[in-house]
Each structure stands twice: as structure tokens, then as C-alpha cells.
Coordinates of C-alpha atoms and ligand atoms in Angstrom, one line a residue:
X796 CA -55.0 2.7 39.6
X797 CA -57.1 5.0 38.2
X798 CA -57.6 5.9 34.4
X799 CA -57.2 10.0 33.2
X800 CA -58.7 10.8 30.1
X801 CA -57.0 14.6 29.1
X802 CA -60.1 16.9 28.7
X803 CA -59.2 20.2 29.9
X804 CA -56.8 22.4 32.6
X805 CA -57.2 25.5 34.0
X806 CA -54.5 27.6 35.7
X807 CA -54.1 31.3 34.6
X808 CA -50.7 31.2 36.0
X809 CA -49.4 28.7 33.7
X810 CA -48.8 28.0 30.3
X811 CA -49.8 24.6 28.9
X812 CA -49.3 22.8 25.4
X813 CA -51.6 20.0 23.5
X814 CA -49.1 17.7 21.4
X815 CA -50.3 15.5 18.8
X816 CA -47.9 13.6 16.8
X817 CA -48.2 10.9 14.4
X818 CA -45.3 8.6 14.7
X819 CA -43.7 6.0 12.6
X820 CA -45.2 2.9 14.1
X821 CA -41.7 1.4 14.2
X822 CA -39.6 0.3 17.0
X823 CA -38.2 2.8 19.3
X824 CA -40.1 5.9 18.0
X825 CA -41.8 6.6 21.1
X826 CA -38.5 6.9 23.1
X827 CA -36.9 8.7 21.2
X828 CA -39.7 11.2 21.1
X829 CA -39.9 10.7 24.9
X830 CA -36.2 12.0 25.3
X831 CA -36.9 14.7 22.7
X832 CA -39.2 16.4 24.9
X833 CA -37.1 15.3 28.2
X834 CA -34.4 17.5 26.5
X835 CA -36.7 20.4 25.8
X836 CA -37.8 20.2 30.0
X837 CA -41.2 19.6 29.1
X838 CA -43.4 18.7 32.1
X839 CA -45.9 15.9 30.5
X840 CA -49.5 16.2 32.8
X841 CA -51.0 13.1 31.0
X842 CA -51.0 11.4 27.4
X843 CA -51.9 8.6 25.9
X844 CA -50.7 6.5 22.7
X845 CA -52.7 4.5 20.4
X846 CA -51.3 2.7 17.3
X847 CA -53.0 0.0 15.2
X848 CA -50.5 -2.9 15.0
X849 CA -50.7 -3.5 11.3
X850 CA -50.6 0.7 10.9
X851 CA -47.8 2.9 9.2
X852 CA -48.5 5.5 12.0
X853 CA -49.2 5.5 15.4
X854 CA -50.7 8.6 17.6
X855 CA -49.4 10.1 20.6
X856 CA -51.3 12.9 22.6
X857 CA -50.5 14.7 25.5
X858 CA -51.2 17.6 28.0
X859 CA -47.6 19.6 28.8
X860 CA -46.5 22.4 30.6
X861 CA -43.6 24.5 29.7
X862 CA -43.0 28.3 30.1
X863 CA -40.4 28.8 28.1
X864 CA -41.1 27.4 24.4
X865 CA -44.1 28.9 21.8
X866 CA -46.2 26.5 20.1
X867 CA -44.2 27.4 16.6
X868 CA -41.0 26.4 18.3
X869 CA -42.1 22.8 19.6
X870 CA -43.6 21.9 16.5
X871 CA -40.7 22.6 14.8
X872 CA -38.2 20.8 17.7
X873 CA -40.5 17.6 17.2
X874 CA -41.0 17.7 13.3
X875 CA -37.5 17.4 13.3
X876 CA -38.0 13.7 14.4
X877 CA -37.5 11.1 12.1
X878 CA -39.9 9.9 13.8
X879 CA -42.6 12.3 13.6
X880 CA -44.3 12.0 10.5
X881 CA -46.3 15.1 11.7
X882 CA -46.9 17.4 15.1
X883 CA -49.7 19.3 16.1
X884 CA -49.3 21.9 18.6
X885 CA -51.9 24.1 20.5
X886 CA -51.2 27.0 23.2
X887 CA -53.4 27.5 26.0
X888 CA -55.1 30.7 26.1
X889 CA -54.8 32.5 29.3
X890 CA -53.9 29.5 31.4
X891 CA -57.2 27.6 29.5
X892 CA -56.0 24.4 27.7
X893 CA -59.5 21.4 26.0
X894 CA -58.7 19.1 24.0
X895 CA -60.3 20.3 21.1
X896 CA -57.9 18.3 18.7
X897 CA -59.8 14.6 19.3
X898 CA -62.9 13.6 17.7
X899 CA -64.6 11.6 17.7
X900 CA -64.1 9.8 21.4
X901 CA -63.4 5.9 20.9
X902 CA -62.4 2.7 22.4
X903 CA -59.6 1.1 21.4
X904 CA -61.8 -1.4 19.7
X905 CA -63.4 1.3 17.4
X906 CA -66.5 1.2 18.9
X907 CA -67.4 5.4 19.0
X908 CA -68.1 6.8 23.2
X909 CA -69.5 9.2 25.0
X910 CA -68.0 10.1 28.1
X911 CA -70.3 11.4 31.4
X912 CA -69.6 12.1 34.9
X913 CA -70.8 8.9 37.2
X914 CA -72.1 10.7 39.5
X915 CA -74.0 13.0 37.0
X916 CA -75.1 10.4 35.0
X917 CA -76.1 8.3 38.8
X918 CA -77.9 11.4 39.7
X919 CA -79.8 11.5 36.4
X920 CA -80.7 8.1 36.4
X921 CA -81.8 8.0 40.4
X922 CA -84.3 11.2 38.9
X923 CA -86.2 8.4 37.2
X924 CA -86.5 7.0 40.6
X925 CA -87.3 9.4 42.5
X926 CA -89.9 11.0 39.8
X927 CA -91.7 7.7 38.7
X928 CA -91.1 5.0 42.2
X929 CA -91.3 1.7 41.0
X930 CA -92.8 2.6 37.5
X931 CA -89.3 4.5 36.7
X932 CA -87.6 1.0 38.2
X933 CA -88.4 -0.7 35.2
X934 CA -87.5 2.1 32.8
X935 CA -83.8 2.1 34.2
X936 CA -83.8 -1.9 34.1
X937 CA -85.0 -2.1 30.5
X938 CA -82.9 0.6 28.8
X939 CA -80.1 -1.1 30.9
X940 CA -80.9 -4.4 29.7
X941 CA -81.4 -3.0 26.2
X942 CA -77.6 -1.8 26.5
X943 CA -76.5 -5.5 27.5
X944 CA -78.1 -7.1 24.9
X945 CA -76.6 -4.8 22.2
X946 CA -73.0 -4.7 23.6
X947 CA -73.2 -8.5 24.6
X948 CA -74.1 -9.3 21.0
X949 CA -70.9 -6.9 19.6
X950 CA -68.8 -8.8 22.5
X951 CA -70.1 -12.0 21.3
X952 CA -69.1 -11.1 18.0
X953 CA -65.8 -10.6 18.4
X954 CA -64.8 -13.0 21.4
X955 CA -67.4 -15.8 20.7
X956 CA -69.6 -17.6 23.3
X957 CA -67.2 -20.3 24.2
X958 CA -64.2 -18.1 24.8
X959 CA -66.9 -16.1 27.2
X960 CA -68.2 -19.2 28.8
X961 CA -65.1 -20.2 29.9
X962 CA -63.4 -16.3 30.8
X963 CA -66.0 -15.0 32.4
X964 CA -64.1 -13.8 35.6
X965 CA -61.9 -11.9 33.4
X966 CA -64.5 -10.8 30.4
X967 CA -66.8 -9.5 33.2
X968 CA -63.7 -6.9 34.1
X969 CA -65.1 -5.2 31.0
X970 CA -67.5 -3.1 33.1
X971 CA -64.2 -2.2 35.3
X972 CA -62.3 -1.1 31.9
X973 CA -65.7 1.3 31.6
X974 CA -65.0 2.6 35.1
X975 CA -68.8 1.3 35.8
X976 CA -67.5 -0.8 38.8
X977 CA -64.5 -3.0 39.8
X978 CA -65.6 -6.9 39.5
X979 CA -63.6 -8.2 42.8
X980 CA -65.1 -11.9 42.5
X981 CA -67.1 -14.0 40.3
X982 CA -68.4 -17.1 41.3
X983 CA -70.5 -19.8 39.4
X984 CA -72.1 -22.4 40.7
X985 CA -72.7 -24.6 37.8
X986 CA -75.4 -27.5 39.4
X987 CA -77.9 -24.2 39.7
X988 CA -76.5 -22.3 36.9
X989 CA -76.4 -19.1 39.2
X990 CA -73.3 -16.6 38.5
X991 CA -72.4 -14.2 41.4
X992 CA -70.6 -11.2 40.7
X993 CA -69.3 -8.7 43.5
X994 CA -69.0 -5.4 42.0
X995 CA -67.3 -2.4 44.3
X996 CA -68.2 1.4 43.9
X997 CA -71.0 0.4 41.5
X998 CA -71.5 4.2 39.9
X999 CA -74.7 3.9 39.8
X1000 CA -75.1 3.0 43.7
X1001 CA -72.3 5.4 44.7
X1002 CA -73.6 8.3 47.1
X1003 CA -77.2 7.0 47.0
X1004 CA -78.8 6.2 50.1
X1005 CA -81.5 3.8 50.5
X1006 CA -83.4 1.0 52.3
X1007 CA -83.7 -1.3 49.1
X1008 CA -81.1 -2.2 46.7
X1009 CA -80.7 0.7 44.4
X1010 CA -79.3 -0.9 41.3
X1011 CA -81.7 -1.2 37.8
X1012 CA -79.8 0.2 35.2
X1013 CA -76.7 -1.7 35.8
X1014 CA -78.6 -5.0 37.1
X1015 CA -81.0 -5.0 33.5
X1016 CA -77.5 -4.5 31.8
X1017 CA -75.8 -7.2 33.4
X1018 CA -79.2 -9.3 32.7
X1019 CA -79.3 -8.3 29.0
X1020 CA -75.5 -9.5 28.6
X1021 CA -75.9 -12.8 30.4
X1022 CA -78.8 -13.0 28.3
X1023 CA -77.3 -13.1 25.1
X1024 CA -73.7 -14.7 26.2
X1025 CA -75.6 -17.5 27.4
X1026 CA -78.4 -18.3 25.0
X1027 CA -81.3 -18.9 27.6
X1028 CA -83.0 -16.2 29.7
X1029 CA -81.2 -15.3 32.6
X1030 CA -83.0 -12.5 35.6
X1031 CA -80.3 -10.2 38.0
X1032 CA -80.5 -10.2 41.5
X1033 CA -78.9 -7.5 43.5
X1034 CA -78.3 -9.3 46.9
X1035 CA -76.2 -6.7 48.5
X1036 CA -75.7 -2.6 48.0
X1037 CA -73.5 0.0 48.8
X1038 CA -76.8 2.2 48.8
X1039 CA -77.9 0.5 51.6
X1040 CA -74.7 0.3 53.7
X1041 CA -73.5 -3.3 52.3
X1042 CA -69.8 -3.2 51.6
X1043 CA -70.0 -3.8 48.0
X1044 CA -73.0 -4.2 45.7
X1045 CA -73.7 -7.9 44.3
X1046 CA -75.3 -8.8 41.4
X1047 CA -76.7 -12.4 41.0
X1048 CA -77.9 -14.0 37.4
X1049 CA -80.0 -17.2 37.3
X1050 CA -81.6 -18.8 34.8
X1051 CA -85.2 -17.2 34.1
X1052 CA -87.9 -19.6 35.5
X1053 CA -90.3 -20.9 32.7
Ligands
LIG2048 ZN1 -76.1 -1.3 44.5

């Protein structure tokens, strides 16, 4: 199922709300919130919720449509919560609702994001292809492999290497939590110390067309992070691609020869 992210909506016919309450992070608050706003017909287009478990307060935010409350009105209806330790409306203006209430972007683990199209961000990257050939090949792998070492360390950090040693299946789904490609199998072969991964709708392969596998950025990444989970030099492989009419793209990390 995919993952929305609220950044803006657009219908001069319509009349949309941004709610931001701060909740009592205490049981049941959210639902009875939830039936607040079911009472007052509000149409909820997509929200999120993000609460600390140790925290007083907990956040919800949302994208609503209504036609027939003013911002005043629902801020008041929702303060009146017990629950609602504050509310933060905004109108849309002529149909024209962005979320200008959120910053900075994070994930839930703090960590601060920016947030790109894939296939912008695919199209700038296969730019440094296309301009510099196989020159521009390496550029993409090394700031890729850059990225892996970084985050791999910070993942390292916080999961520890034996914990990733022995999850990796299900720590590699990080990159699918990213939305940089869904891991559909992982499969180690321990007496060569290779790891194959099978990544599907790779972003960075998405919509490319070529005779060679077109993967650097994400292959140097995954290289970087295999890097530094493991200890030891690792290289990345990609075996199949989606750029060149393979079903899926594959990724294959073996130890670096001496
Ligand atoms: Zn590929």
C-alpha cells in the first residue's frame, strides 16, 4: 500500500481545512477526537499522528474538507476537547490548501528529510549519465556510497551490527520505508559471503531505458552500507534491471577482492 505524505490540494471548487492538534498522549484521545470531527461531517483527505511514547503530547495533522464550518468555528469545536491541549486551524484560500504548518520534515527517528520526486530526482541523476558516460558512473556510485556509509554508521548506531547481521531481510526493508524500492527477497549464501537482494521499481531505474544496468547511485549506496554493517569491504553487483527489461533490478554484495 502506498504511503501519502499531505503537501498540498488544489480544487477552486472546494473548501479544505489543515488541522493540527496537540493531544494528550493518553489513552483514547485520538478517538475521541476522531468522533469529534465525525460529528462535525468532516471529510478527512489524509493525516498522520506522531507521539513520542514517553511524551505529555502527541501531534495529529490532517488535510479536511468541509463546506460548511470557518476555521474560527473548528478550532473552537476541537479546543473544546479535553483532549486537545491545543488546535491549529488553516483555511484554504480559493480552493489552495500547503502545508505550511510543518517544519522541519523528519523521520520518526528524528533524523531531519528532504522529500523529492523519484522520478525527478532519477531524471537528475541519469543527467550525470548522460552528460559525463562512464566518468559520471562513478560520480553517482561514490556520492551513493558516501550516503551508505553515513546512514549505515547512524543505523549501526542505533540497531548494532549483530542485530543487523542476523535481520538483514527485514533491516534491508529500510530502503522500502524510503519509498527507494521494495526488497522482495534477500538471499545470503554464507560459504561465499555473497548477499542478493531483489529490489522492484528501483526509482532510480524506473522509466530508464537502457542496454546496461542502469543502477550507480543506489548500487554505491547499498555497497557503502554493506560496507560498514559488515566490517570488511564489500563491491555491488547489479545482475538484473528494470532499465533493461529485467523484471526487477538485483543488487549483489560480495566481499571486495584483496
Ligand atoms: Zn536497475
Amino acid at each position: 500500500m502506498r504511503k501519502d505524505v499531505n503537501v498540498y490540494l488544489f480544487d477552486p471548487t472546494r473548501k479544505y481545512f489543515h488541522i493540527v492538534m496537540e493531544l494528550e498522549n493518553v489513552p483514547g484521545a485520538l478517538r475521541s477526537v476522531l468522533e469529534v470531527m465525525q460529528g462535525l461531517h468532516l471529510n478527512v483527505l489524509g493525516s498522520f499522528s506522531s507521539v513520542d511514547s514517553s511524551a505529555r503530547l502527541g501531534v495529529w495533522s490532517g488535510f479536511v474538507e468541509d463546506s460548511t464550518h470557518s476555521a474560527w468555528d473548528l478550532k473552537r469545536k476541537l479546543g473544546a476537547s479535553p483532549f486537545v491541549h491545543d488546535a491549529m486551524v488553516v483555511e484554504s484560500s480559493k480552493g489552495f490548501l500547503v502545508d505550511g504548518l510543518h517544519f522541519p520534515v523528519a523521520f520518526n527517528t528524528g533524523t531531519r528529510a528532504v522529500m523529492m520526486g523519484a522520478r525527478a530526482l532519477a531524471n537528475m541523476l541519469g543527467t550525470v549519465n548522460e552528460q559525463f558516460g562512464s566518468g559520471g558512473n562513478v560520480i553517482l556510485y561514490e556520492e551513493g556510497r558516501s550516503y551508505g556509509k553515513e546512514v549505515g554508521a547512524e543505523y549501526m548506531m542505533k540497531l548494532g551490527a549483530d542485530f543487523i547481521a542476523s535481520n538483514l531481510a527485514e533491516v534491508l526493508k529500510l530502503y522500502q520505508a524510503l519509498g527507494w524500492f521494495r526488497v522482495s527477497a534477500v538471499k545470503s549464501d554464507p560459504a561465499g559471503g555473497t548477499i542478493a537482494i531483489q529490489a522492484e521499481e528501483n526509482f532510480e531505474c524506473a522509466g530508464a531505458d537502457s542496454k546496461v544496468p542502469h543502477s550507480h547511485f543506489v548500487r554505491g549506496h547499498l555497497e557503502g552500507m554493506a560496507t560498514t554493517w559488515l566490517g570488511k569491504p564489500m563491491e555491488c553487483r547489479e545482475t538484473l534491471c528494470i532499465a533493461k527489461g529485467d523484471e526487477r533490478c538485483e543488487f549483489v554484495l560480495s566481499p571486495r577482492a584483496a
